[in-house]
Coordinates of C-alpha atoms and ligand atoms in Angstrom, one line a residue:
X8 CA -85.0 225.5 33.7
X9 CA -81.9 223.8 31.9
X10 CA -79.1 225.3 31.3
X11 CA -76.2 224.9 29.0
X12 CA -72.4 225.1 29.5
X13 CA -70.8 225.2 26.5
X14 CA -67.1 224.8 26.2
X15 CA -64.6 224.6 23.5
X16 CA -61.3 222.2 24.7
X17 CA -57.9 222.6 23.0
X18 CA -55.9 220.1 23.6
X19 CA -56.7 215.8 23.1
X20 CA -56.5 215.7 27.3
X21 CA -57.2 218.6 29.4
X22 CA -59.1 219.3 32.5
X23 CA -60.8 222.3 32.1
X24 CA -61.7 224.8 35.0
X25 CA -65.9 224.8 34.7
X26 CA -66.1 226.2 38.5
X27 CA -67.1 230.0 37.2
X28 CA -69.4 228.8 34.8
X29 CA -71.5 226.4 36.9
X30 CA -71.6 229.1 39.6
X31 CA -72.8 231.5 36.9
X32 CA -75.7 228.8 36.2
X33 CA -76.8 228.5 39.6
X34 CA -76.8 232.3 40.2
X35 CA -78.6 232.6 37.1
X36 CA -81.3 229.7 38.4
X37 CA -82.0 232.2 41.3
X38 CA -82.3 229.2 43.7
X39 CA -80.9 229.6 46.9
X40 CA -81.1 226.3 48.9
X41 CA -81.1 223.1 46.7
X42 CA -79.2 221.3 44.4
X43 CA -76.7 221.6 41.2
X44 CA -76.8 218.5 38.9
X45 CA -74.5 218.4 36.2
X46 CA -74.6 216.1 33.4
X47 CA -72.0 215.5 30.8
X48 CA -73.6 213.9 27.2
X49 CA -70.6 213.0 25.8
X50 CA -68.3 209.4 26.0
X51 CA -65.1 210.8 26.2
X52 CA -64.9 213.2 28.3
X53 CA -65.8 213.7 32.5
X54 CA -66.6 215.6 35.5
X55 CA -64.6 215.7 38.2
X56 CA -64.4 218.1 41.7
X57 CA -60.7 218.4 42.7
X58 CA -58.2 220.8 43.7
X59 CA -58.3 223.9 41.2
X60 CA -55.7 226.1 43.9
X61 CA -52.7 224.8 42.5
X62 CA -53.1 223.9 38.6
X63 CA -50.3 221.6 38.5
X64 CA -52.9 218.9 40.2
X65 CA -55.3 219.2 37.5
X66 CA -52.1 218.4 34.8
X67 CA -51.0 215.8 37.6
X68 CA -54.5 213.8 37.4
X69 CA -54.3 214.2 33.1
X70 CA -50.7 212.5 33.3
X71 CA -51.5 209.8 35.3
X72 CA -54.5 208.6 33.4
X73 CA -52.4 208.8 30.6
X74 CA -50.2 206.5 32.0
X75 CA -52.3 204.4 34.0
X76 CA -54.4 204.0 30.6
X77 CA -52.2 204.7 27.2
X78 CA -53.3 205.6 24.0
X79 CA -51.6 203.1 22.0
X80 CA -53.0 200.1 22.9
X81 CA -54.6 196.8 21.2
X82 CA -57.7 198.1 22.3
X83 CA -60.9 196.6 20.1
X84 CA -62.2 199.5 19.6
X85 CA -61.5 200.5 15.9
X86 CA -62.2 204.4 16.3
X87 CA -58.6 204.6 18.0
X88 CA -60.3 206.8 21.3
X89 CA -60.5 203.6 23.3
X90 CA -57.9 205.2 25.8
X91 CA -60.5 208.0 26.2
X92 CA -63.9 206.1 26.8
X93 CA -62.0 203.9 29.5
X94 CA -61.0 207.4 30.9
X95 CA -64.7 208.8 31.0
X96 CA -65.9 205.7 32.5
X97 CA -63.6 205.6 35.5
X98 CA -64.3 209.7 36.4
X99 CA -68.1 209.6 35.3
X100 CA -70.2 212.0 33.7
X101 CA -72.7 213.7 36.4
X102 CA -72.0 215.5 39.7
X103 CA -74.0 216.6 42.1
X104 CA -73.3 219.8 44.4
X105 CA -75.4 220.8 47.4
X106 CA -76.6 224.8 46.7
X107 CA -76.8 227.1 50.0
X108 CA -77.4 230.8 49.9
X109 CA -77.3 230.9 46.5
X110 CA -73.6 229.5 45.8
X111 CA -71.9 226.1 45.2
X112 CA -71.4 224.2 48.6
X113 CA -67.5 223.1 47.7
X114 CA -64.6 222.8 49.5
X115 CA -62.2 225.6 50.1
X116 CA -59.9 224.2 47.3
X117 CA -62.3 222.3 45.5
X118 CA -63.2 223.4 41.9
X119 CA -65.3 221.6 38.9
X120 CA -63.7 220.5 36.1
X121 CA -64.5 219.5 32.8
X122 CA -62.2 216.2 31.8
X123 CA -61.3 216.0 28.1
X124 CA -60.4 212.7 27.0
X125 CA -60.7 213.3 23.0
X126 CA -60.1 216.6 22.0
X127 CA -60.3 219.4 21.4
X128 CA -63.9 219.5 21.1
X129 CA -67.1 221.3 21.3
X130 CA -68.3 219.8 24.7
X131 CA -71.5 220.7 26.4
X132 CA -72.3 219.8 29.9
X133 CA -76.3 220.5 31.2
X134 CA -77.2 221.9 34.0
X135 CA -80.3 221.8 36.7
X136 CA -80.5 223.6 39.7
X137 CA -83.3 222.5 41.6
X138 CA -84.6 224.1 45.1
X139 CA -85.6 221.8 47.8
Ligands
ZN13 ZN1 -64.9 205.8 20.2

């Protein structure tokens, strides 16, 4: 079964808390040993585990990419979202979390977020939960 996440973003970069959602997926896959692959179809945007405890990290890891890779550039690019695509391409766009007694194996802080690069957006990210 595949399963959808969709999610609206707000702001042109914003990491977005998905943790709920893709827990909701796998509950909803009823598998209870196996594994969680997400997939993000989109070029400007990223998945990402990392800290969701303390939400200035996810605003820390935004700013720095913004100034590791700015905006306003002389990209070639002529749609102007260079900034974002290089963005997406360092982070990635699948993730792969192991699935035990039904729940997400993360780490005690860790939390899955959506990375947008280009927005706001509608953004969708597909899920698979797969026993095994
Ligand atoms: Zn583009």
């Amino acid at each position: 079964m595949l399963q959808t996440i969709n999610i609206r973003t707000q702001k042109r970069t914003e990491l977005v808390d998905i943790t709920a959602e893709v827990a909701e997926a796998v509950k909803r896959s009823g598998v209870q040993s196996g594994l969680c692959h997400l997939f993000l179809p989109h070029t400007t945007a990223a998945l990402v585990i990392n800290e969701n405890a303390d939400p200035s990290v996810a605003i820390d890891i935004a700013e720095s990419l913004d100034r590791l890779i700015p905006w306003d550039f002389d990209y070639r690019h002529q749609e102007g979202n260079a900034a974002a695509h290089i963005k997406s391409s360092l982070l990635g766009n699948s993730l792969t979390i192991f699935v035990e007694e039904g729940k997400l194996l993360l780490g005690r802080w860790q939390g899955v977020f959506l990375c947008e690069f280009d927005g706001g957006r509608a953004r969708k990210v597909v899920v698979k939960v797969v026993e095994g």
